[in-house]
Amino acid sequence: MDKQTLRLKQTPQRMAIMKYLQGNKNHPTVEDIYNYVVEQFPNISLATVYKNIDILKNMGLVQEVTIDPDKKHYDPDTRHHHHLICVQCKKIIDVDIDFDIRVPKDYLEDFEITTTHIDFYGICKSCKTKEK
Amino acid sequence: MDKQTLRLKQTPQRMAIMKYLQGNKNHPTVEDIYNYVVEQFPNISLATVYKNIDILKNMGLVQEVTIDPDKKHYDPDTRHHHHLICVQCKKIIDVDIDFDIRVPKDYLEDFEITTTHIDFYGICKSCKTKEK
DNA sequence: TTCTCTGCAAATGCTTTGCAGAGGC
DNA sequence: GCCTCTGCAAAGCATTTGCAGAGAA
């Protein structure tokens, strides 16, 4: 499972995983992916999903999202973007806005920033409605 | 281990854990804490550290830092602040600057933002020097 | 035919839990 | 003495790994 796996086989399981991820905005976990694919392939194992996610990640086709302290989420949108996280229902929503954040040079002491991720925590619309 | 544990006992193990965390800027993991405390209490168990961290977290004395996808880190600095993360050595550095980031209201669709965390990823000074 | 991929089972690593005895207060 | 805390062992999850057989190319 190296970084430049060239001859990727188009197995039906892999195709189903990729189809599920395609355009998926829900930041699914491996379990979410499994639950979808298992409908079509009742014998698929979690290990297969894990192995495929690993390949897709190494190929740069999905991004690992480290927001949930308990399990990893995956995002097929690999462009640079930020997240809104509902602290109630844990939903993760994309924020496709570019913010211009600059850390003063003298503060950095030669730390070279390459990317910036912003996580906005709060309460989403539907959770706010439920609260009342 | 409820949220408002009032009669916290000052056991030597707990005192050692709190002493280690006091002013600690290294965002230690439970293992880091254990490694320090076990020097003074060779019989202490990891479970004790986990249980104490859980109490301290619920009391708002430490913050869980979800940056490392593989293990949880803890930060005794519970003020609002941001982080610089070295993608090479995984070191986490505090950024005590307040940024004024506003997401356009119409973008939010009633999502109510309460806190904002910014993670700056890059290469730290010492890793940059080593590279050459 | 070749070589990757799948599915199973076992293993790993972090974290949690149950419980009996120890020890703060 | 009461009741929380500790330490141990076992359990619980998410994730990884090894391997033999299946199947894509």
PDB file of C-alpha atoms (C1' of nucleotides) in Angstrom:
ATOM      1  CA  MET A   1       0.000   0.000   0.000  1.00  0.00           C
ATOM      2  CA  ASP A   2       2.603   2.579  -0.960  1.00  0.00           C
ATOM      3  CA  LYS A   3       2.103   6.164  -1.883  1.00  0.00           C
ATOM      4  CA  GLN A   4       2.257   5.724  -5.622  1.00  0.00           C
ATOM      5  CA  THR A   5       0.181   2.643  -6.184  1.00  0.00           C
ATOM      6  CA  LEU A   6      -0.153   2.802  -9.890  1.00  0.00           C
ATOM      7  CA  ARG A   7      -2.176  -0.175 -10.893  1.00  0.00           C
ATOM      8  CA  LEU A   8      -5.209   0.305  -8.717  1.00  0.00           C
ATOM      9  CA  LYS A   9      -7.698  -2.413  -9.428  1.00  0.00           C
ATOM     10  CA  GLN A  10     -11.277  -1.431  -9.901  1.00  0.00           C
ATOM     11  CA  THR A  11     -12.860  -3.881  -7.565  1.00  0.00           C
ATOM     12  CA  PRO A  12     -16.591  -3.518  -7.005  1.00  0.00           C
ATOM     13  CA  GLN A  13     -16.018  -2.871  -3.294  1.00  0.00           C
ATOM     14  CA  ARG A  14     -13.586  -0.072  -4.036  1.00  0.00           C
ATOM     15  CA  MET A  15     -15.929   1.405  -6.606  1.00  0.00           C
ATOM     16  CA  ALA A  16     -18.765   1.416  -4.079  1.00  0.00           C
ATOM     17  CA  ILE A  17     -16.579   3.141  -1.483  1.00  0.00           C
ATOM     18  CA  MET A  18     -15.545   5.790  -3.971  1.00  0.00           C
ATOM     19  CA  LYS A  19     -19.088   6.277  -5.133  1.00  0.00           C
ATOM     20  CA  TYR A  20     -20.200   6.848  -1.561  1.00  0.00           C
ATOM     21  CA  LEU A  21     -17.456   9.373  -0.981  1.00  0.00           C
ATOM     22  CA  GLN A  22     -17.985  11.193  -4.263  1.00  0.00           C
ATOM     23  CA  GLY A  23     -19.336  14.613  -3.396  1.00  0.00           C
ATOM     24  CA  ASN A  24     -20.191  13.475   0.130  1.00  0.00           C
ATOM     25  CA  LYS A  25     -20.422  16.473   2.444  1.00  0.00           C
ATOM     26  CA  ASN A  26     -21.046  14.522   5.640  1.00  0.00           C
ATOM     27  CA  HIS A  27     -17.464  13.844   6.684  1.00  0.00           C
ATOM     28  CA  PRO A  28     -18.158  10.152   7.152  1.00  0.00           C
ATOM     29  CA  THR A  29     -16.258   7.813   9.398  1.00  0.00           C
ATOM     30  CA  VAL A  30     -15.037   4.408   8.273  1.00  0.00           C
ATOM     31  CA  GLU A  31     -18.093   2.965   9.952  1.00  0.00           C
ATOM     32  CA  ASP A  32     -20.384   5.254   7.953  1.00  0.00           C
ATOM     33  CA  ILE A  33     -18.747   4.122   4.745  1.00  0.00           C
ATOM     34  CA  TYR A  34     -19.003   0.507   5.804  1.00  0.00           C
ATOM     35  CA  ASN A  35     -22.688   0.860   6.628  1.00  0.00           C
ATOM     36  CA  TYR A  36     -23.358   2.112   3.138  1.00  0.00           C
ATOM     37  CA  VAL A  37     -21.250  -0.382   1.254  1.00  0.00           C
ATOM     38  CA  VAL A  38     -22.380  -3.373   3.272  1.00  0.00           C
ATOM     39  CA  GLU A  39     -25.852  -2.948   1.768  1.00  0.00           C
ATOM     40  CA  GLN A  40     -24.495  -3.908  -1.613  1.00  0.00           C
ATOM     41  CA  PHE A  41     -21.720  -6.196  -0.403  1.00  0.00           C
ATOM     42  CA  PRO A  42     -22.923  -7.994   2.701  1.00  0.00           C
ATOM     43  CA  ASN A  43     -19.595  -9.781   3.025  1.00  0.00           C
ATOM     44  CA  ILE A  44     -17.352  -6.746   2.906  1.00  0.00           C
ATOM     45  CA  SER A  45     -15.192  -6.382   5.965  1.00  0.00           C
ATOM     46  CA  LEU A  46     -14.300  -3.265   7.884  1.00  0.00           C
ATOM     47  CA  ALA A  47     -10.653  -4.031   7.146  1.00  0.00           C
ATOM     48  CA  THR A  48     -11.312  -3.585   3.454  1.00  0.00           C
ATOM     49  CA  VAL A  49     -12.779  -0.158   4.060  1.00  0.00           C
ATOM     50  CA  TYR A  50      -9.832   0.775   6.259  1.00  0.00           C
ATOM     51  CA  LYS A  51      -7.353  -0.403   3.652  1.00  0.00           C
ATOM     52  CA  ASN A  52      -9.094   1.476   0.882  1.00  0.00           C
ATOM     53  CA  ILE A  53      -9.382   4.678   2.883  1.00  0.00           C
ATOM     54  CA  ASP A  54      -5.670   4.411   3.536  1.00  0.00           C
ATOM     55  CA  ILE A  55      -4.943   4.114  -0.168  1.00  0.00           C
ATOM     56  CA  LEU A  56      -7.245   6.987  -1.082  1.00  0.00           C
ATOM     57  CA  LYS A  57      -5.683   9.114   1.617  1.00  0.00           C
ATOM     58  CA  ASN A  58      -2.177   8.390   0.373  1.00  0.00           C
ATOM     59  CA  MET A  59      -3.251   9.202  -3.146  1.00  0.00           C
ATOM     60  CA  GLY A  60      -4.622  12.514  -1.945  1.00  0.00           C
ATOM     61  CA  LEU A  61      -8.189  11.694  -2.882  1.00  0.00           C
ATOM     62  CA  VAL A  62      -9.554  12.071   0.624  1.00  0.00           C
ATOM     63  CA  GLN A  63      -8.515  14.085   3.639  1.00  0.00           C
ATOM     64  CA  GLU A  64      -8.459  12.896   7.197  1.00  0.00           C
ATOM     65  CA  VAL A  65     -10.445  15.224   9.431  1.00  0.00           C
ATOM     66  CA  THR A  66      -9.209  15.359  13.016  1.00  0.00           C
ATOM     67  CA  ILE A  67     -12.021  17.039  14.886  1.00  0.00           C
ATOM     68  CA  ASP A  68     -13.782  14.196  16.580  1.00  0.00           C
ATOM     69  CA  PRO A  69     -11.566  12.975  19.415  1.00  0.00           C
ATOM     70  CA  ASP A  70     -13.010   9.487  19.193  1.00  0.00           C
ATOM     71  CA  LYS A  71     -12.891   8.511  15.567  1.00  0.00           C
ATOM     72  CA  LYS A  72     -11.444   9.705  12.328  1.00  0.00           C
ATOM     73  CA  HIS A  73     -13.606  11.323   9.701  1.00  0.00           C
ATOM     74  CA  TYR A  74     -12.874  11.549   6.009  1.00  0.00           C
ATOM     75  CA  ASP A  75     -13.525  14.278   3.524  1.00  0.00           C
ATOM     76  CA  PRO A  76     -13.428  13.779  -0.248  1.00  0.00           C
ATOM     77  CA  ASP A  77     -13.138  17.540  -0.627  1.00  0.00           C
ATOM     78  CA  THR A  78      -9.392  17.996  -0.534  1.00  0.00           C
ATOM     79  CA  ARG A  79      -9.391  21.665  -1.301  1.00  0.00           C
ATOM     80  CA  HIS A  80      -8.382  23.992   1.465  1.00  0.00           C
ATOM     81  CA  HIS A  81     -11.403  24.825   3.567  1.00  0.00           C
ATOM     82  CA  HIS A  82     -12.603  25.261   7.121  1.00  0.00           C
ATOM     83  CA  HIS A  83     -15.276  23.726   9.322  1.00  0.00           C
ATOM     84  CA  LEU A  84     -18.270  24.595  11.402  1.00  0.00           C
ATOM     85  CA  ILE A  85     -18.830  22.008  14.117  1.00  0.00           C
ATOM     86  CA  CYS A  86     -22.056  21.697  16.028  1.00  0.00           C
ATOM     87  CA  VAL A  87     -21.112  20.870  19.590  1.00  0.00           C
ATOM     88  CA  GLN A  88     -24.518  19.331  20.089  1.00  0.00           C
ATOM     89  CA  CYS A  89     -25.055  16.945  17.199  1.00  0.00           C
ATOM     90  CA  LYS A  90     -21.382  16.852  16.150  1.00  0.00           C
ATOM     91  CA  LYS A  91     -22.279  17.646  12.577  1.00  0.00           C
ATOM     92  CA  ILE A  92     -19.429  19.080  10.515  1.00  0.00           C
ATOM     93  CA  ILE A  93     -20.209  21.697   7.891  1.00  0.00           C
ATOM     94  CA  ASP A  94     -17.774  23.001   5.282  1.00  0.00           C
ATOM     95  CA  VAL A  95     -16.798  26.636   5.133  1.00  0.00           C
ATOM     96  CA  ASP A  96     -15.487  27.562   1.717  1.00  0.00           C
ATOM     97  CA  ILE A  97     -14.244  30.987   2.583  1.00  0.00           C
ATOM     98  CA  ASP A  98     -10.692  32.230   2.485  1.00  0.00           C
ATOM     99  CA  PHE A  99      -9.700  34.140   5.575  1.00  0.00           C
ATOM    100  CA  ASP A 100      -6.687  36.338   5.683  1.00  0.00           C
ATOM    101  CA  ILE A 101      -5.087  35.531   8.988  1.00  0.00           C
ATOM    102  CA  ARG A 102      -1.589  36.662   9.653  1.00  0.00           C
ATOM    103  CA  VAL A 103       0.480  35.838  12.667  1.00  0.00           C
ATOM    104  CA  PRO A 104       3.021  38.591  13.379  1.00  0.00           C
ATOM    105  CA  LYS A 105       6.486  37.555  12.157  1.00  0.00           C
ATOM    106  CA  ASP A 106       8.235  38.230  15.420  1.00  0.00           C
ATOM    107  CA  TYR A 107       5.728  36.017  17.181  1.00  0.00           C
ATOM    108  CA  LEU A 108       6.586  33.049  15.031  1.00  0.00           C
ATOM    109  CA  GLU A 109      10.293  32.770  15.759  1.00  0.00           C
ATOM    110  CA  ASP A 110      11.036  31.091  12.435  1.00  0.00           C
ATOM    111  CA  PHE A 111       8.046  28.778  12.481  1.00  0.00           C
ATOM    112  CA  GLU A 112       6.996  28.518   8.863  1.00  0.00           C
ATOM    113  CA  ILE A 113       3.244  28.259   8.429  1.00  0.00           C
ATOM    114  CA  THR A 114       2.079  26.288   5.420  1.00  0.00           C
ATOM    115  CA  THR A 115      -1.639  25.793   6.059  1.00  0.00           C
ATOM    116  CA  THR A 116      -4.271  27.168   8.352  1.00  0.00           C
ATOM    117  CA  HIS A 117      -7.363  25.340   9.507  1.00  0.00           C
ATOM    118  CA  ILE A 118     -10.146  27.125  11.294  1.00  0.00           C
ATOM    119  CA  ASP A 119     -12.731  25.268  13.324  1.00  0.00           C
ATOM    120  CA  PHE A 120     -15.811  27.204  14.293  1.00  0.00           C
ATOM    121  CA  TYR A 121     -17.680  25.604  17.163  1.00  0.00           C
ATOM    122  CA  GLY A 122     -21.264  26.396  17.945  1.00  0.00           C
ATOM    123  CA  ILE A 123     -24.848  25.270  17.617  1.00  0.00           C
ATOM    124  CA  CYS A 124     -26.450  24.471  14.313  1.00  0.00           C
ATOM    125  CA  LYS A 125     -29.852  25.584  13.190  1.00  0.00           C
ATOM    126  CA  SER A 126     -31.699  22.337  13.822  1.00  0.00           C
ATOM    127  CA  CYS A 127     -30.191  21.827  17.269  1.00  0.00           C
ATOM    128  CA  LYS A 128     -31.109  25.387  18.197  1.00  0.00           C
ATOM    129  CA  THR A 129     -34.696  24.738  17.189  1.00  0.00           C
ATOM    130  CA  LYS A 130     -34.849  21.495  19.157  1.00  0.00           C
ATOM    131  CA  GLU A 131     -33.586  23.197  22.302  1.00  0.00           C
ATOM    132  CA  LYS A 132     -36.611  25.412  22.618  1.00  0.00           C
TER     133      LYS A 132
ATOM    134  CA  MET B   1     -16.828  11.019  38.676  1.00  0.00           C
ATOM    135  CA  ASP B   2     -19.529  13.576  38.076  1.00  0.00           C
ATOM    136  CA  LYS B   3     -19.198  17.110  36.861  1.00  0.00           C
ATOM    137  CA  GLN B   4     -19.384  18.795  40.212  1.00  0.00           C
ATOM    138  CA  THR B   5     -17.218  16.602  42.382  1.00  0.00           C
ATOM    139  CA  LEU B   6     -16.954  18.794  45.406  1.00  0.00           C
ATOM    140  CA  ARG B   7     -14.861  16.902  47.870  1.00  0.00           C
ATOM    141  CA  LEU B   8     -11.823  16.212  45.803  1.00  0.00           C
ATOM    142  CA  LYS B   9      -9.284  14.377  47.874  1.00  0.00           C
ATOM    143  CA  GLN B  10      -5.730  15.544  47.741  1.00  0.00           C
ATOM    144  CA  THR B  11      -4.053  12.253  47.117  1.00  0.00           C
ATOM    145  CA  PRO B  12      -0.331  12.339  46.445  1.00  0.00           C
ATOM    146  CA  GLN B  13      -0.874  10.864  42.972  1.00  0.00           C
ATOM    147  CA  ARG B  14      -3.382  13.546  42.086  1.00  0.00           C
ATOM    148  CA  MET B  15      -1.112  16.232  43.449  1.00  0.00           C
ATOM    149  CA  ALA B  16       1.753  14.956  41.309  1.00  0.00           C
ATOM    150  CA  ILE B  17      -0.428  14.949  38.202  1.00  0.00           C
ATOM    151  CA  MET B  18      -1.587  18.495  38.867  1.00  0.00           C
ATOM    152  CA  LYS B  19       1.935  19.621  39.580  1.00  0.00           C
ATOM    153  CA  TYR B  20       3.090  18.223  36.256  1.00  0.00           C
ATOM    154  CA  LEU B  21       0.288  19.948  34.404  1.00  0.00           C
ATOM    155  CA  GLN B  22       0.715  23.258  36.195  1.00  0.00           C
ATOM    156  CA  GLY B  23       2.001  25.706  33.605  1.00  0.00           C
ATOM    157  CA  ASN B  24       2.929  22.875  31.260  1.00  0.00           C
ATOM    158  CA  LYS B  25       3.137  24.165  27.698  1.00  0.00           C
ATOM    159  CA  ASN B  26       3.853  20.819  26.065  1.00  0.00           C
ATOM    160  CA  HIS B  27       0.304  19.595  25.548  1.00  0.00           C
ATOM    161  CA  PRO B  28       1.091  16.242  27.137  1.00  0.00           C
ATOM    162  CA  THR B  29      -0.730  13.003  26.522  1.00  0.00           C
ATOM    163  CA  VAL B  30      -1.863  10.717  29.320  1.00  0.00           C
ATOM    164  CA  GLU B  31       1.248   8.682  28.673  1.00  0.00           C
ATOM    165  CA  ASP B  32       3.447  11.761  29.114  1.00  0.00           C
ATOM    166  CA  ILE B  33       1.803  12.481  32.434  1.00  0.00           C
ATOM    167  CA  TYR B  34       2.157   8.871  33.493  1.00  0.00           C
ATOM    168  CA  ASN B  35       5.840   8.841  32.599  1.00  0.00           C
ATOM    169  CA  TYR B  36       6.443  11.793  34.858  1.00  0.00           C
ATOM    170  CA  VAL B  37       4.368  10.650  37.799  1.00  0.00           C
ATOM    171  CA  VAL B  38       5.607   7.074  37.725  1.00  0.00           C
ATOM    172  CA  GLU B  39       9.035   8.350  38.741  1.00  0.00           C
ATOM    173  CA  GLN B  40       7.663   9.329  42.121  1.00  0.00           C
ATOM    174  CA  PHE B  41       4.968   6.669  42.343  1.00  0.00           C
ATOM    175  CA  PRO B  42       6.269   3.517  40.696  1.00  0.00           C
ATOM    176  CA  ASN B  43       2.996   1.727  41.404  1.00  0.00           C
ATOM    177  CA  ILE B  44       0.681   4.286  39.875  1.00  0.00           C
ATOM    178  CA  SER B  45      -1.453   2.890  37.100  1.00  0.00           C
ATOM    179  CA  LEU B  46      -2.409   4.450  33.810  1.00  0.00           C
ATOM    180  CA  ALA B  47      -6.040   4.100  34.845  1.00  0.00           C
ATOM    181  CA  THR B  48      -5.450   6.495  37.709  1.00  0.00           C
ATOM    182  CA  VAL B  49      -4.074   9.089  35.330  1.00  0.00           C
ATOM    183  CA  TYR B  50      -7.007   8.597  32.979  1.00  0.00           C
ATOM    184  CA  LYS B  51      -9.490   8.931  35.822  1.00  0.00           C
ATOM    185  CA  ASN B  52      -7.854  12.064  37.131  1.00  0.00           C
ATOM    186  CA  ILE B  53      -7.619  13.693  33.725  1.00  0.00           C
ATOM    187  CA  ASP B  54     -11.289  12.996  33.299  1.00  0.00           C
ATOM    188  CA  ILE B  55     -12.080  14.719  36.582  1.00  0.00           C
ATOM    189  CA  LEU B  56      -9.870  17.699  35.797  1.00  0.00           C
ATOM    190  CA  LYS B  57     -11.441  17.988  32.373  1.00  0.00           C
ATOM    191  CA  ASN B  58     -14.955  17.954  33.812  1.00  0.00           C
ATOM    192  CA  MET B  59     -13.948  20.560  36.344  1.00  0.00           C
ATOM    193  CA  GLY B  60     -12.649  22.740  33.544  1.00  0.00           C
ATOM    194  CA  LEU B  61      -9.071  22.664  34.775  1.00  0.00           C
ATOM    195  CA  VAL B  62      -7.655  21.125  31.615  1.00  0.00           C
ATOM    196  CA  GLN B  63      -8.707  21.174  27.998  1.00  0.00           C
ATOM    197  CA  GLU B  64      -8.663  18.241  25.645  1.00  0.00           C
ATOM    198  CA  VAL B  65      -6.701  19.066  22.501  1.00  0.00           C
ATOM    199  CA  THR B  66      -7.889  17.252  19.397  1.00  0.00           C
ATOM    200  CA  ILE B  67      -5.116  17.749  16.912  1.00  0.00           C
ATOM    201  CA  ASP B  68      -3.236  14.503  17.003  1.00  0.00           C
ATOM    202  CA  PRO B  69      -5.370  11.877  15.252  1.00  0.00           C
ATOM    203  CA  ASP B  70      -3.803   9.117  17.314  1.00  0.00           C
ATOM    204  CA  LYS B  71      -3.982  10.207  20.905  1.00  0.00           C
ATOM    205  CA  LYS B  72      -5.526  12.896  23.017  1.00  0.00           C
ATOM    206  CA  HIS B  73      -3.437  15.735  24.371  1.00  0.00           C
ATOM    207  CA  TYR B  74      -4.243  17.889  27.358  1.00  0.00           C
ATOM    208  CA  ASP B  75      -3.693  21.545  27.981  1.00  0.00           C
ATOM    209  CA  PRO B  76      -3.841  23.154  31.421  1.00  0.00           C
ATOM    210  CA  ASP B  77      -4.218  26.497  29.711  1.00  0.00           C
ATOM    211  CA  THR B  78      -7.969  26.721  29.391  1.00  0.00           C
ATOM    212  CA  ARG B  79      -8.063  30.247  28.092  1.00  0.00           C
ATOM    213  CA  HIS B  80      -9.083  30.713  24.509  1.00  0.00           C
ATOM    214  CA  HIS B  81      -6.055  30.352  22.295  1.00  0.00           C
ATOM    215  CA  HIS B  82      -4.811  28.848  19.064  1.00  0.00           C
ATOM    216  CA  HIS B  83      -2.077  26.435  18.033  1.00  0.00           C
ATOM    217  CA  LEU B  84       0.919  26.119  15.790  1.00  0.00           C
ATOM    218  CA  ILE B  85       1.563  22.495  14.890  1.00  0.00           C
ATOM    219  CA  CYS B  86       4.821  21.275  13.437  1.00  0.00           C
ATOM    220  CA  VAL B  87       3.928  18.650  10.875  1.00  0.00           C
ATOM    221  CA  GLN B  88       7.383  17.157  11.275  1.00  0.00           C
ATOM    222  CA  CYS B  89       7.923  16.718  15.016  1.00  0.00           C
ATOM    223  CA  LYS B  90       4.242  17.124  15.941  1.00  0.00           C
ATOM    224  CA  LYS B  91       5.092  19.743  18.537  1.00  0.00           C
ATOM    225  CA  ILE B  92       2.189  21.991  19.492  1.00  0.00           C
ATOM    226  CA  ILE B  93       2.877  25.620  20.303  1.00  0.00           C
ATOM    227  CA  ASP B  94       0.391  28.059  21.806  1.00  0.00           C
ATOM    228  CA  VAL B  95      -0.668  31.185  19.967  1.00  0.00           C
ATOM    229  CA  ASP B  96      -2.038  33.760  22.366  1.00  0.00           C
ATOM    230  CA  ILE B  97      -3.337  36.154  19.798  1.00  0.00           C
ATOM    231  CA  ASP B  98      -6.920  37.162  19.229  1.00  0.00           C
ATOM    232  CA  PHE B  99      -7.928  37.105  15.602  1.00  0.00           C
ATOM    233  CA  ASP B 100     -10.977  38.826  14.331  1.00  0.00           C
ATOM    234  CA  ILE B 101     -12.550  36.330  12.003  1.00  0.00           C
ATOM    235  CA  ARG B 102     -16.061  36.860  10.864  1.00  0.00           C
ATOM    236  CA  VAL B 103     -18.093  34.499   8.788  1.00  0.00           C
ATOM    237  CA  PRO B 104     -20.696  36.346   6.723  1.00  0.00           C
ATOM    238  CA  LYS B 105     -24.117  36.049   8.370  1.00  0.00           C
ATOM    239  CA  ASP B 106     -25.893  34.815   5.270  1.00  0.00           C
ATOM    240  CA  TYR B 107     -23.328  32.067   4.946  1.00  0.00           C
ATOM    241  CA  LEU B 108     -24.111  30.703   8.376  1.00  0.00           C
ATOM    242  CA  GLU B 109     -27.810  30.021   7.955  1.00  0.00           C
ATOM    243  CA  ASP B 110     -28.516  30.363  11.657  1.00  0.00           C
ATOM    244  CA  PHE B 111     -25.474  28.459  12.839  1.00  0.00           C
ATOM    245  CA  GLU B 112     -24.445  30.214  16.014  1.00  0.00           C
ATOM    246  CA  ILE B 113     -20.688  30.314  16.483  1.00  0.00           C
ATOM    247  CA  THR B 114     -19.499  30.276  20.067  1.00  0.00           C
ATOM    248  CA  THR B 115     -15.769  29.606  19.762  1.00  0.00           C
ATOM    249  CA  THR B 116     -13.150  29.592  17.064  1.00  0.00           C
ATOM    250  CA  HIS B 117     -10.022  27.497  17.047  1.00  0.00           C
ATOM    251  CA  ILE B 118      -7.275  28.111  14.571  1.00  0.00           C
ATOM    252  CA  ASP B 119      -4.622  25.512  13.830  1.00  0.00           C
ATOM    253  CA  PHE B 120      -1.577  26.701  11.963  1.00  0.00           C
ATOM    254  CA  TYR B 121       0.351  23.867  10.395  1.00  0.00           C
ATOM    255  CA  GLY B 122       3.934  24.206   9.296  1.00  0.00           C
ATOM    256  CA  ILE B 123       7.538  23.511  10.164  1.00  0.00           C
ATOM    257  CA  CYS B 124       9.130  24.646  13.376  1.00  0.00           C
ATOM    258  CA  LYS B 125      12.487  26.262  13.720  1.00  0.00           C
ATOM    259  CA  SER B 126      14.411  23.230  14.921  1.00  0.00           C
ATOM    260  CA  CYS B 127      12.943  20.909  12.286  1.00  0.00           C
ATOM    261  CA  LYS B 128      13.801  23.427   9.600  1.00  0.00           C
ATOM    262  CA  THR B 129      17.396  23.510  10.779  1.00  0.00           C
ATOM    263  CA  LYS B 130      17.647  19.717  10.877  1.00  0.00           C
ATOM    264  CA  GLU B 131      16.378  19.414   7.314  1.00  0.00           C
ATOM    265  CA  LYS B 132      19.356  21.188   5.809  1.00  0.00           C
TER     266      LYS B 132
ATOM    267  C1'  DT C   1      -0.677 -15.792 -15.253  1.00  0.00           C
ATOM    268  C1'  DT C   2       0.500 -12.162 -12.241  1.00  0.00           C
ATOM    269  C1'  DC C   3      -0.053  -9.471  -8.503  1.00  0.00           C
ATOM    270  C1'  DT C   4      -3.291  -6.690  -6.018  1.00  0.00           C
ATOM    271  C1'  DC C   5      -7.389  -7.033  -3.242  1.00  0.00           C
ATOM    272  C1'  DT C   6     -10.696  -9.122  -0.164  1.00  0.00           C
ATOM    273  C1'  DG C   7     -12.354 -11.142   4.061  1.00  0.00           C
ATOM    274  C1'  DC C   8     -11.353 -13.307   8.154  1.00  0.00           C
ATOM    275  C1'  DA C   9      -9.178 -13.541  12.428  1.00  0.00           C
ATOM    276  C1'  DA C  10      -5.922 -12.081  15.446  1.00  0.00           C
ATOM    277  C1'  DA C  11      -3.347  -8.366  17.229  1.00  0.00           C
ATOM    278  C1'  DT C  12      -2.480  -3.663  18.654  1.00  0.00           C
ATOM    279  C1'  DG C  13      -2.999   0.708  21.002  1.00  0.00           C
ATOM    280  C1'  DC C  14      -5.610   3.951  23.478  1.00  0.00           C
ATOM    281  C1'  DT C  15      -9.108   4.382  26.750  1.00  0.00           C
ATOM    282  C1'  DT C  16     -12.775   2.815  29.977  1.00  0.00           C
ATOM    283  C1'  DT C  17     -14.792   0.076  33.552  1.00  0.00           C
ATOM    284  C1'  DG C  18     -15.491  -2.946  37.742  1.00  0.00           C
ATOM    285  C1'  DC C  19     -14.053  -4.018  41.913  1.00  0.00           C
ATOM    286  C1'  DA C  20     -11.698  -4.715  46.410  1.00  0.00           C
ATOM    287  C1'  DG C  21      -8.756  -2.788  49.365  1.00  0.00           C
ATOM    288  C1'  DA C  22      -6.227   1.660  50.808  1.00  0.00           C
ATOM    289  C1'  DG C  23      -6.374   5.960  52.606  1.00  0.00           C
ATOM    290  C1'  DG C  24      -7.899  11.061  52.715  1.00  0.00           C
ATOM    291  C1'  DC C  25     -10.870  13.831  55.646  1.00  0.00           C
TER     292       DC C  25
ATOM    293  C1'  DG D   1     -16.113   5.651  59.816  1.00  0.00           C
ATOM    294  C1'  DC D   2     -17.489   7.332  55.417  1.00  0.00           C
ATOM    295  C1'  DC D   3     -16.728   7.635  50.893  1.00  0.00           C
ATOM    296  C1'  DT D   4     -13.577   8.724  47.293  1.00  0.00           C
ATOM    297  C1'  DC D   5      -9.397   7.104  45.205  1.00  0.00           C
ATOM    298  C1'  DT D   6      -5.965   3.797  43.732  1.00  0.00           C
ATOM    299  C1'  DG D   7      -4.185  -0.180  41.288  1.00  0.00           C
ATOM    300  C1'  DC D   8      -5.073  -4.216  38.982  1.00  0.00           C
ATOM    301  C1'  DA D   9      -7.171  -6.844  35.593  1.00  0.00           C
ATOM    302  C1'  DA D  10     -10.411  -7.251  32.174  1.00  0.00           C
ATOM    303  C1'  DA D  11     -13.133  -5.211  28.745  1.00  0.00           C
ATOM    304  C1'  DG D  12     -14.175  -1.999  24.978  1.00  0.00           C
ATOM    305  C1'  DC D  13     -13.499   0.357  20.615  1.00  0.00           C
ATOM    306  C1'  DA D  14     -11.119   2.024  16.667  1.00  0.00           C
ATOM    307  C1'  DT D  15      -7.650   0.686  13.770  1.00  0.00           C
ATOM    308  C1'  DT D  16      -3.915  -2.321  11.864  1.00  0.00           C
ATOM    309  C1'  DT D  17      -1.784  -6.483  10.304  1.00  0.00           C
ATOM    310  C1'  DG D  18      -0.961 -11.277   8.398  1.00  0.00           C
ATOM    311  C1'  DC D  19      -2.366 -14.449   5.455  1.00  0.00           C
ATOM    312  C1'  DA D  20      -4.681 -17.553   2.109  1.00  0.00           C
ATOM    313  C1'  DG D  21      -7.696 -17.625  -1.367  1.00  0.00           C
ATOM    314  C1'  DA D  22     -10.347 -14.732  -4.895  1.00  0.00           C
ATOM    315  C1'  DG D  23     -10.394 -12.052  -8.703  1.00  0.00           C
ATOM    316  C1'  DA D  24      -9.017  -7.920 -11.743  1.00  0.00           C
ATOM    317  C1'  DA D  25      -5.929  -6.983 -15.532  1.00  0.00           C
TER     318       DA D  25
END
